[in-house]
PDB file of C-alpha atoms in Angstrom:
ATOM      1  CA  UNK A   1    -104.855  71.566 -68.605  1.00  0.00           C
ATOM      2  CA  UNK A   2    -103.799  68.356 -70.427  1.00  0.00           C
ATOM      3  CA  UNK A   3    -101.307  67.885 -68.056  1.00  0.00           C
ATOM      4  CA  UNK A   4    -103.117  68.022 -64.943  1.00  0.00           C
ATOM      5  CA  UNK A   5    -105.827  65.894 -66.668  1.00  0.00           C
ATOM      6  CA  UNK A   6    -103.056  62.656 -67.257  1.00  0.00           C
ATOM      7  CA  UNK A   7    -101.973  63.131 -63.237  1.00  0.00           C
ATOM      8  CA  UNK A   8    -105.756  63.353 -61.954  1.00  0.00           C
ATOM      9  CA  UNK A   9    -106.006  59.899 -64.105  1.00  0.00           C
ATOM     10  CA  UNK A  10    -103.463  58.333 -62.734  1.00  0.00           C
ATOM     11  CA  UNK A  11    -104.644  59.295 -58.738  1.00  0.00           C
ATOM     12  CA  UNK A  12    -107.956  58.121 -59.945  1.00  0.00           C
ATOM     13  CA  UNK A  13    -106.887  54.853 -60.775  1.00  0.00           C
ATOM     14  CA  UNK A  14    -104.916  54.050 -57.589  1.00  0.00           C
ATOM     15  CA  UNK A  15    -107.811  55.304 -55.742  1.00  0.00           C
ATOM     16  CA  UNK A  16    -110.376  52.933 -57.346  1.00  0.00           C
ATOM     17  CA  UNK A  17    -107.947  49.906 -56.816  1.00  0.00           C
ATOM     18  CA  UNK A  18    -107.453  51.295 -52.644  1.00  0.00           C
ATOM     19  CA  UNK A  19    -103.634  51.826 -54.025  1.00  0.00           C
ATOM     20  CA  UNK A  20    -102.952  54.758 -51.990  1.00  0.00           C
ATOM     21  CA  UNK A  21    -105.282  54.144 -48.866  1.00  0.00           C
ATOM     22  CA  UNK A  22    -102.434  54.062 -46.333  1.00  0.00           C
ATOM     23  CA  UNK A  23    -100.916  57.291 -48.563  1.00  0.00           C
ATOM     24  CA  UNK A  24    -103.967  59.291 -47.718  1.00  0.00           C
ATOM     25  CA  UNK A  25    -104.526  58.185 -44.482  1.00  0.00           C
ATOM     26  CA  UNK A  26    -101.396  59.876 -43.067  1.00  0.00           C
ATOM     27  CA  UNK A  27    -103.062  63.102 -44.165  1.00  0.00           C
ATOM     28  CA  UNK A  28    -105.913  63.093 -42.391  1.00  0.00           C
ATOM     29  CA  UNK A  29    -107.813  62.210 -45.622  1.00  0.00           C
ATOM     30  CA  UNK A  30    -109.950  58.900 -46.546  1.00  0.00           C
ATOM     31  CA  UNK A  31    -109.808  57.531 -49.960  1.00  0.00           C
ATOM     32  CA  UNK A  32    -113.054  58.312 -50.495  1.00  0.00           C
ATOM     33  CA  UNK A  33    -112.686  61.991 -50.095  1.00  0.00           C
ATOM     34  CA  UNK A  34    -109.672  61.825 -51.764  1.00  0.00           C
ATOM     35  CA  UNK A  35    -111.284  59.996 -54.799  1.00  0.00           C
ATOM     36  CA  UNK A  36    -114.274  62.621 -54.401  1.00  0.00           C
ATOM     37  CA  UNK A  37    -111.806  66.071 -54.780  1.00  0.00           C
ATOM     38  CA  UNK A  38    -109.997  64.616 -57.582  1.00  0.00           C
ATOM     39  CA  UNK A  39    -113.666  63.895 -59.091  1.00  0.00           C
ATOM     40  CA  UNK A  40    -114.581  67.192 -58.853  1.00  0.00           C
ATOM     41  CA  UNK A  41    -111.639  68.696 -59.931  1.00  0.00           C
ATOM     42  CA  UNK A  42    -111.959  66.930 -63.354  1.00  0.00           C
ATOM     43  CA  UNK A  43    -115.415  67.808 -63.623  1.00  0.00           C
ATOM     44  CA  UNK A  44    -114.560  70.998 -63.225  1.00  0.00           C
ATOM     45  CA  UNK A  45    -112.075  71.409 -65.846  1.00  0.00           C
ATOM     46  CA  UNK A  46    -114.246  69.699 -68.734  1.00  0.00           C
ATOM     47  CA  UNK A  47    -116.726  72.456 -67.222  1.00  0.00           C
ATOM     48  CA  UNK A  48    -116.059  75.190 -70.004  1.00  0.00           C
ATOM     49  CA  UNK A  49    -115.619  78.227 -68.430  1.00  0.00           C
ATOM     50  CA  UNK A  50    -118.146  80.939 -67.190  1.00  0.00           C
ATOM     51  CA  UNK A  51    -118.374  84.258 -69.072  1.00  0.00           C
ATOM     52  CA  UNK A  52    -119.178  88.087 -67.977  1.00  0.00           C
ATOM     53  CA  UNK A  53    -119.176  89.810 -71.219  1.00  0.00           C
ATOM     54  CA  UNK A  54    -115.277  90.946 -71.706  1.00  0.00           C
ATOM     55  CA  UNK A  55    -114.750  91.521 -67.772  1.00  0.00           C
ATOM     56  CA  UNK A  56    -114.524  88.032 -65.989  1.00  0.00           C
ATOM     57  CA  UNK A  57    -113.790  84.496 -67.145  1.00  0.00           C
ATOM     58  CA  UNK A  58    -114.022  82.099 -64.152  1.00  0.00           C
ATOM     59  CA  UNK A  59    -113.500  78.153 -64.798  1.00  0.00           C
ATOM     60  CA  UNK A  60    -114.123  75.837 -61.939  1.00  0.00           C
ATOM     61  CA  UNK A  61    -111.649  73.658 -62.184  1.00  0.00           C
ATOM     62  CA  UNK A  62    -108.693  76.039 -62.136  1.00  0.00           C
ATOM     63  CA  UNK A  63    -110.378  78.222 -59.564  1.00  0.00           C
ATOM     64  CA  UNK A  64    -113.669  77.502 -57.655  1.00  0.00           C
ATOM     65  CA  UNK A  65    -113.187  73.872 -56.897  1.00  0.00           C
ATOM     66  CA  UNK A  66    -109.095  74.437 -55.520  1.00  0.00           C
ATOM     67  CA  UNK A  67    -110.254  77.330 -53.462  1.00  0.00           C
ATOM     68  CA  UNK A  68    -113.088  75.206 -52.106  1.00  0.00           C
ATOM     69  CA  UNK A  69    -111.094  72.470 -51.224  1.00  0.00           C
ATOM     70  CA  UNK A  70    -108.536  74.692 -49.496  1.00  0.00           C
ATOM     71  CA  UNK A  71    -111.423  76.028 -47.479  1.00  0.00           C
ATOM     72  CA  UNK A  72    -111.607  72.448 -46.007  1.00  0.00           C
ATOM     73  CA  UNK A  73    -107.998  71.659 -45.606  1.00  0.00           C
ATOM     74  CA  UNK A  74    -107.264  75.166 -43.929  1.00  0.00           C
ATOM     75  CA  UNK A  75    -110.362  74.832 -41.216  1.00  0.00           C
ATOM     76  CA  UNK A  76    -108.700  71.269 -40.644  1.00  0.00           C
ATOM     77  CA  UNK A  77    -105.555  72.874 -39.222  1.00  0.00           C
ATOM     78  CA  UNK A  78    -104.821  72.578 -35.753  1.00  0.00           C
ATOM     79  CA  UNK A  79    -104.135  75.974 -33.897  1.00  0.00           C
ATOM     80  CA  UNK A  80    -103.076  79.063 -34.045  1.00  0.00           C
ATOM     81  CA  UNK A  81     -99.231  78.160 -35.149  1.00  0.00           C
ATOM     82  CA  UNK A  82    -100.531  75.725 -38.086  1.00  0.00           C
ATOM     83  CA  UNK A  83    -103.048  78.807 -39.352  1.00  0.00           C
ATOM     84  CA  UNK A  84    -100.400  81.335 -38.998  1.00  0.00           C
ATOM     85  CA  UNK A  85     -97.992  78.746 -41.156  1.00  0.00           C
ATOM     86  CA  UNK A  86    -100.641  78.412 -43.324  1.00  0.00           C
ATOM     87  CA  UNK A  87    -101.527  82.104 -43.664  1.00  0.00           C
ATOM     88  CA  UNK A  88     -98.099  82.784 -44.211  1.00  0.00           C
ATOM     89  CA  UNK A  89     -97.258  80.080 -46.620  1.00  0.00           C
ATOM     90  CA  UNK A  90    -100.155  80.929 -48.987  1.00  0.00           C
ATOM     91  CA  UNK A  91     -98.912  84.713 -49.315  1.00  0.00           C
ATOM     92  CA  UNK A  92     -95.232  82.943 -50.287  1.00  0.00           C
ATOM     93  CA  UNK A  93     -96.686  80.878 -52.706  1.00  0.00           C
ATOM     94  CA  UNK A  94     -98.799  83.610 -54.066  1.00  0.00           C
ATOM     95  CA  UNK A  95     -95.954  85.967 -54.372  1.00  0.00           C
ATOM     96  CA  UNK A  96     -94.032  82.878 -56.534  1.00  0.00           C
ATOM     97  CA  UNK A  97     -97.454  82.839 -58.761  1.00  0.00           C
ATOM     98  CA  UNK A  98     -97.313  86.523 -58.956  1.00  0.00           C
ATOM     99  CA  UNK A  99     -93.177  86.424 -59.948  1.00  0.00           C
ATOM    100  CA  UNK A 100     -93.275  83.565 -62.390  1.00  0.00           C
ATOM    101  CA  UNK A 101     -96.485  85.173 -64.012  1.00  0.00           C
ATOM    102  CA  UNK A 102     -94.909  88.484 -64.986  1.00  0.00           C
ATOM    103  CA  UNK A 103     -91.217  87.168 -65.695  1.00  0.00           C
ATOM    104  CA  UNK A 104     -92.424  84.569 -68.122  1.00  0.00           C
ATOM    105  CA  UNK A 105     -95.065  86.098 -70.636  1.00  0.00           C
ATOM    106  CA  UNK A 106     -97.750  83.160 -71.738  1.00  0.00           C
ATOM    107  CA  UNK A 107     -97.299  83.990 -74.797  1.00  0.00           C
ATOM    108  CA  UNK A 108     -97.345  80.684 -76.760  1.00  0.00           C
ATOM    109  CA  UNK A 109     -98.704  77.105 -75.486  1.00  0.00           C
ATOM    110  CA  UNK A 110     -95.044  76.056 -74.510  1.00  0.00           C
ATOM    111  CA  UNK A 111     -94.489  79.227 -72.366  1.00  0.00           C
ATOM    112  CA  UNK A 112     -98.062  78.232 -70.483  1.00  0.00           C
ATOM    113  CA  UNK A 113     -96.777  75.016 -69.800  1.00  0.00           C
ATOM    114  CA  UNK A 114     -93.658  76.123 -68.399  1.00  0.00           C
ATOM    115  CA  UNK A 115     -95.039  78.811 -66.365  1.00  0.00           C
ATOM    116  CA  UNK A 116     -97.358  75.780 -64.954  1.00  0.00           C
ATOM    117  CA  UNK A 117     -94.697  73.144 -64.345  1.00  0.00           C
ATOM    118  CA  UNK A 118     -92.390  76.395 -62.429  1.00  0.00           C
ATOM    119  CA  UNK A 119     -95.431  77.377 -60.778  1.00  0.00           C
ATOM    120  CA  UNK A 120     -96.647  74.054 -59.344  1.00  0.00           C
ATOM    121  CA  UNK A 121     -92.856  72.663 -58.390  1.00  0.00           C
ATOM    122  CA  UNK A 122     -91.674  76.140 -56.727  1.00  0.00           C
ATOM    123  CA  UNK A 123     -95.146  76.692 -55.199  1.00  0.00           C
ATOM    124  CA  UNK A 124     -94.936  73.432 -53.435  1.00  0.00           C
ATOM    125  CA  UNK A 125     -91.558  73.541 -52.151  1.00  0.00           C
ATOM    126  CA  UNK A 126     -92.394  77.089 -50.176  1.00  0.00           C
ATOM    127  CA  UNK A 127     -95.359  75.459 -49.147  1.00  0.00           C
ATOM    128  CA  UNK A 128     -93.450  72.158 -47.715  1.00  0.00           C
ATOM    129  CA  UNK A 129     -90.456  74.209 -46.136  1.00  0.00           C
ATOM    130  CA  UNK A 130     -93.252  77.258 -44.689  1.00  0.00           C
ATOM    131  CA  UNK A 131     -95.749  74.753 -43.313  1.00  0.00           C
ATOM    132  CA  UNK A 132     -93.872  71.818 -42.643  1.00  0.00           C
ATOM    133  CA  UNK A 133     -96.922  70.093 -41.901  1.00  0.00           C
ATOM    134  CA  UNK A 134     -99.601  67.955 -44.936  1.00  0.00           C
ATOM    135  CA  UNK A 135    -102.741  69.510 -44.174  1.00  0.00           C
ATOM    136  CA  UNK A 136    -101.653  73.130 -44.005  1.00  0.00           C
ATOM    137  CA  UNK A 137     -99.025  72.894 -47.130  1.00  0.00           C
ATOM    138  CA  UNK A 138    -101.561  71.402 -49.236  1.00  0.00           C
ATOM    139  CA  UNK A 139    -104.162  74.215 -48.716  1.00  0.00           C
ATOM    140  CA  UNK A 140    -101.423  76.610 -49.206  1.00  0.00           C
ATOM    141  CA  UNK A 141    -100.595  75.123 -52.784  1.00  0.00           C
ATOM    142  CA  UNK A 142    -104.217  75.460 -53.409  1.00  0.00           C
ATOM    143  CA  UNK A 143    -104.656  78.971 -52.498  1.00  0.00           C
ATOM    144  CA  UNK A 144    -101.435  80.648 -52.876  1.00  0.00           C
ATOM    145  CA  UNK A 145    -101.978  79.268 -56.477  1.00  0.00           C
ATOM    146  CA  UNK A 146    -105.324  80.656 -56.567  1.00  0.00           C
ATOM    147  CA  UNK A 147    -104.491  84.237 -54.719  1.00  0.00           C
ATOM    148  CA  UNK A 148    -101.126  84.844 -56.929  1.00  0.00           C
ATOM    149  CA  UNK A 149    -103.827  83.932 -60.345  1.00  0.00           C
ATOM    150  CA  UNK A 150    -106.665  86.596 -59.202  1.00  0.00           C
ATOM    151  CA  UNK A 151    -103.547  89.235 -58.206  1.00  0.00           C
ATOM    152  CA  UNK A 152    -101.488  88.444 -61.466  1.00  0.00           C
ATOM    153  CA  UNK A 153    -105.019  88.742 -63.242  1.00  0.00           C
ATOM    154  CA  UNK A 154    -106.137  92.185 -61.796  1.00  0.00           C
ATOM    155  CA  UNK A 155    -102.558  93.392 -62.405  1.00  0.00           C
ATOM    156  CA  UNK A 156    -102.537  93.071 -65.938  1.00  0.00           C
ATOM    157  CA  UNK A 157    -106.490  94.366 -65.772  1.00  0.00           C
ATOM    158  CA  UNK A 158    -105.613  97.767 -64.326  1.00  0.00           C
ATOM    159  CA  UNK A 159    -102.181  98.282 -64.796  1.00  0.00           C
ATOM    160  CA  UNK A 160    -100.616  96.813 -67.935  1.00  0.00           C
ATOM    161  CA  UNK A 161    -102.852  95.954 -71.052  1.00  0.00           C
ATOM    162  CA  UNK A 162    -106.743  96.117 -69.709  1.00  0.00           C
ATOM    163  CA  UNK A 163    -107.470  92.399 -70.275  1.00  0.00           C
ATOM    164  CA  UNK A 164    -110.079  90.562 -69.067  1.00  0.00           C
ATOM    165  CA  UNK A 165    -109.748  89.015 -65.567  1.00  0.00           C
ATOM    166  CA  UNK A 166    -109.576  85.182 -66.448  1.00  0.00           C
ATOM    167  CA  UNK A 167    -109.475  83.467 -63.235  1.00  0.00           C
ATOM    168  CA  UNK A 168    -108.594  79.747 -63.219  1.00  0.00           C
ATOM    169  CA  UNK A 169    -107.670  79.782 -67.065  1.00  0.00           C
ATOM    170  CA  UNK A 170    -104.327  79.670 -68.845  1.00  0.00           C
ATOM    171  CA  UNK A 171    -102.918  76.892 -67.075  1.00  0.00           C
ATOM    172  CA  UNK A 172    -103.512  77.808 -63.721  1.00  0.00           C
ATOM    173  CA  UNK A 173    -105.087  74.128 -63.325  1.00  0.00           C
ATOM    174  CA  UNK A 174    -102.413  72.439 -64.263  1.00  0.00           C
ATOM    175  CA  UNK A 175    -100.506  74.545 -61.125  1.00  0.00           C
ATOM    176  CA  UNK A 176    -103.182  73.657 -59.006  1.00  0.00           C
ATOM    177  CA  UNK A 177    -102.863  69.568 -59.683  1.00  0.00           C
ATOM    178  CA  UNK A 178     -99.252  69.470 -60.483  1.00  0.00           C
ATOM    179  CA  UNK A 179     -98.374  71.243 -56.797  1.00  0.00           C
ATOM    180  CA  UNK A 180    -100.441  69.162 -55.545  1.00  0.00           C
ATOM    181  CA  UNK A 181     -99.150  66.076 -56.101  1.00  0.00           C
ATOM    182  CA  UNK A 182     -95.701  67.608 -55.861  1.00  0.00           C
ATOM    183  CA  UNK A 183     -96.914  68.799 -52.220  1.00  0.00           C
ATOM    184  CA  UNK A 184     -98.051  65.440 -50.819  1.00  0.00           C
ATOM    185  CA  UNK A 185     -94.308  63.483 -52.696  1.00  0.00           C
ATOM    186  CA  UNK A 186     -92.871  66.317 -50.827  1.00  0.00           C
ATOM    187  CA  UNK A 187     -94.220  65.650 -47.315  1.00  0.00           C
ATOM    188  CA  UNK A 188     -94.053  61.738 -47.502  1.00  0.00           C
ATOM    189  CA  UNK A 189     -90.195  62.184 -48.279  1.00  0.00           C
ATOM    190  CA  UNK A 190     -89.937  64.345 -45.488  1.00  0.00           C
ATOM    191  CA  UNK A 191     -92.063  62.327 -43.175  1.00  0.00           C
ATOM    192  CA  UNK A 192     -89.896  59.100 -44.203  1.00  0.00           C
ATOM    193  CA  UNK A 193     -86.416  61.257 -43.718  1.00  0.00           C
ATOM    194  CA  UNK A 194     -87.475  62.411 -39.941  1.00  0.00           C
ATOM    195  CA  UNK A 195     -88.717  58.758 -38.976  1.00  0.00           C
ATOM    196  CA  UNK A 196     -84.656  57.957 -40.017  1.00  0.00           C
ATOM    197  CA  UNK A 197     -83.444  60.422 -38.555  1.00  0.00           C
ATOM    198  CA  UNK A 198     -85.301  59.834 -35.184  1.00  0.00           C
ATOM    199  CA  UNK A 199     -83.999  56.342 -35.125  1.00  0.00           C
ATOM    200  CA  UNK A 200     -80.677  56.912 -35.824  1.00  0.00           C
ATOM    201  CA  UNK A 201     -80.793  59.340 -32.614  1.00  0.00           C
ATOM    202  CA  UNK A 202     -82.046  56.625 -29.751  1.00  0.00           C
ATOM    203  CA  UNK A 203     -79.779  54.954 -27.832  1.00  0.00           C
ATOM    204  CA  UNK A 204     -79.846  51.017 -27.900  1.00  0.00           C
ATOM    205  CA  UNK A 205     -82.199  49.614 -25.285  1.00  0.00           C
ATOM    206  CA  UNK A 206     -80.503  48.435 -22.020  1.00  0.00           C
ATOM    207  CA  UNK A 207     -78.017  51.212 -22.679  1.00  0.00           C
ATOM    208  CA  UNK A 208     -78.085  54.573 -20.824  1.00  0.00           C
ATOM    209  CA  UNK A 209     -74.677  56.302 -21.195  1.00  0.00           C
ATOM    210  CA  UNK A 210     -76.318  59.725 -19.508  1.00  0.00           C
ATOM    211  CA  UNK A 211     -77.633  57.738 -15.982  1.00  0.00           C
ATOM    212  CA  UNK A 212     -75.073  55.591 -15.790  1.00  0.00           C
ATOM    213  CA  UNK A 213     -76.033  55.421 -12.121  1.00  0.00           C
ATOM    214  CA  UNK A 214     -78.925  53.659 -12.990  1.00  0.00           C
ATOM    215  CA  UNK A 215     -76.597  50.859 -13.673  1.00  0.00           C
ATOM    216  CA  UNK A 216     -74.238  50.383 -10.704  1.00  0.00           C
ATOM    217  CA  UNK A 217     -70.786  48.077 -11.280  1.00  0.00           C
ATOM    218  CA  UNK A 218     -71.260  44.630  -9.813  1.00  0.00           C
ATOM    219  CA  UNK A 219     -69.386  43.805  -6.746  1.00  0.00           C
ATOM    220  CA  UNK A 220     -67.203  41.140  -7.297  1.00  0.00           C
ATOM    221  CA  UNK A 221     -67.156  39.111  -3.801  1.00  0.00           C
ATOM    222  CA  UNK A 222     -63.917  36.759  -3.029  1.00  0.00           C
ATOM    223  CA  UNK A 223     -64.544  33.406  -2.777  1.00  0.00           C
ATOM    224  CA  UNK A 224     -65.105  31.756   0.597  1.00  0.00           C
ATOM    225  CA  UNK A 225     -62.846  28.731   2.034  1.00  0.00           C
ATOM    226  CA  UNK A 226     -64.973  26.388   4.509  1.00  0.00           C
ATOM    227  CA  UNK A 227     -61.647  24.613   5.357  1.00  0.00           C
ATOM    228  CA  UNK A 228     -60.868  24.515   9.038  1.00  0.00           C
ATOM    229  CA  UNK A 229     -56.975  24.494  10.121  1.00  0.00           C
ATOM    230  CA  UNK A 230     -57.267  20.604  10.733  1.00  0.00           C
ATOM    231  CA  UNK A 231     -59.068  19.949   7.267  1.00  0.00           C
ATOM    232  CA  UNK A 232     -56.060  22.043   6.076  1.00  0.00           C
ATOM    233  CA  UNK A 233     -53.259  20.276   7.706  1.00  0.00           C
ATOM    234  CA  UNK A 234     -54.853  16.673   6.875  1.00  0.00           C
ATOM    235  CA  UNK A 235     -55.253  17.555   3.120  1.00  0.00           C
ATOM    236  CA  UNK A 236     -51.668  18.378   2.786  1.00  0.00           C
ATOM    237  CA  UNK A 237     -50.234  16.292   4.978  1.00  0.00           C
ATOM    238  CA  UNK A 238     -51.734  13.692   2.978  1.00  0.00           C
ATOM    239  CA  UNK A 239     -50.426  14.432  -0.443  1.00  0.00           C
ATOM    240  CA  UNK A 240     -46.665  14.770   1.280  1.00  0.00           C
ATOM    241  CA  UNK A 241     -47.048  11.359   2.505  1.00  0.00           C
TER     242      UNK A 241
END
């Protein structure tokens, strides 16, 4: 959680000092919103987490504030393609929770960190490449993150060692924040490398190699002579003599 702590810090202080206005703008978000998810999500994690006897552990942070966020962002999409990219990424990025979870045993505060780091960089590249889009790979981070926690969780409930279902805990926050951030550095590179792209592919202005009809040759016309035959024989005549 420390992790995800120092980067929700950091966004906090560019958003009190408007640093990343024109950042969030592009994704459909104000700063003010912005500045209010990344307030809750902190509150949230200094939240300690909610107990049911030895069945459920839920923290807020790690699980009821990202999956209420990514409520928000996924009825922001925009048609059926961008909620069937959406759908679709958040099962990817769930099965990469789900993977990472079971190959690398938390078995140590290192190993949680690593398993968070993995989770959040992997988790946002599916989500970037899936999606393709801010809004819709951002809520898949949130809640393929989320969905591949409460799967990996139930897993090792009623299938491996009968533990208790911790949802949000062991790192799973630090996912959240970490591809997050990753996510929206994602997008903005992508963004920046299509706007290239784009103008590197129209043609110079005045220039239309495909119509050149458009454009027809100038006629050159010959050059006209007002001289008579008289006015001709007088101006030579003249110089001979």
């Amino acid at each position: 959680m420390t992790i995800g702590l120092i980067l929700l810090s950091v966004i906090s202080v560019f958003l009190f000092f408007a640093g990343t206005e024109k950042f969030f703008s592009r994704i459909g978000l104000s700063s003010r919103v912005a500045f209010f998810i990344v307030l809750a999500l902190v509150i949230g994690a200094v939240i300690p987490e909610i107990r049911f006897g030895n069945i459920l552990n839920i923290q807020l942070g790690g699980f009821l504030i990202p999956l209420a966020v990514m409520s928000v962002l996924f009825f922001r999409c925009e048609g059926k393609e961008e909620i069937l990219k959406t759908l679709l990424s958040v099962t990817a990025v769930a099965a990469v929770c789900v993977a990472v979870r079971m190959l690398i045993p938390m078995k140590s505060t290192a190993l949680v960190v690593t398993v968070s780091v993995v989770t959040g960089f992997v988790g946002a590249a599916v989500a970037c490449i899936v999606t393709q889009s801010r809004i819709p790979a951002l809520a898949s981070v949130m809640g393929g993150v989320v969905l591949g926690d409460v799967i990996t969780s139930l897993v090792f409930r009623f299938f491996i060692d009968g533990s208790t279902v911790s949802l949000g805990t062991a790192g799973v926050f630090d996912s959240v924040v970490i591809g997050t951030v990753l996510t929206l550095v994602m997008m903005w590179v992508l963004t920046v490398m299509k706007k290239r792209s784009q103008m590197q592919k129209q043609p110079l202005i005045g220039l239309d190699t495909e119509a050149g009809e458009d454009y027809p040759a100038p006629q050159v016309q010959p050059p006209e002579f007002h001289f008579t035959e008289e006015d001709y024989e007088e101006y030579f005549n003249d110089d001979i003599d």
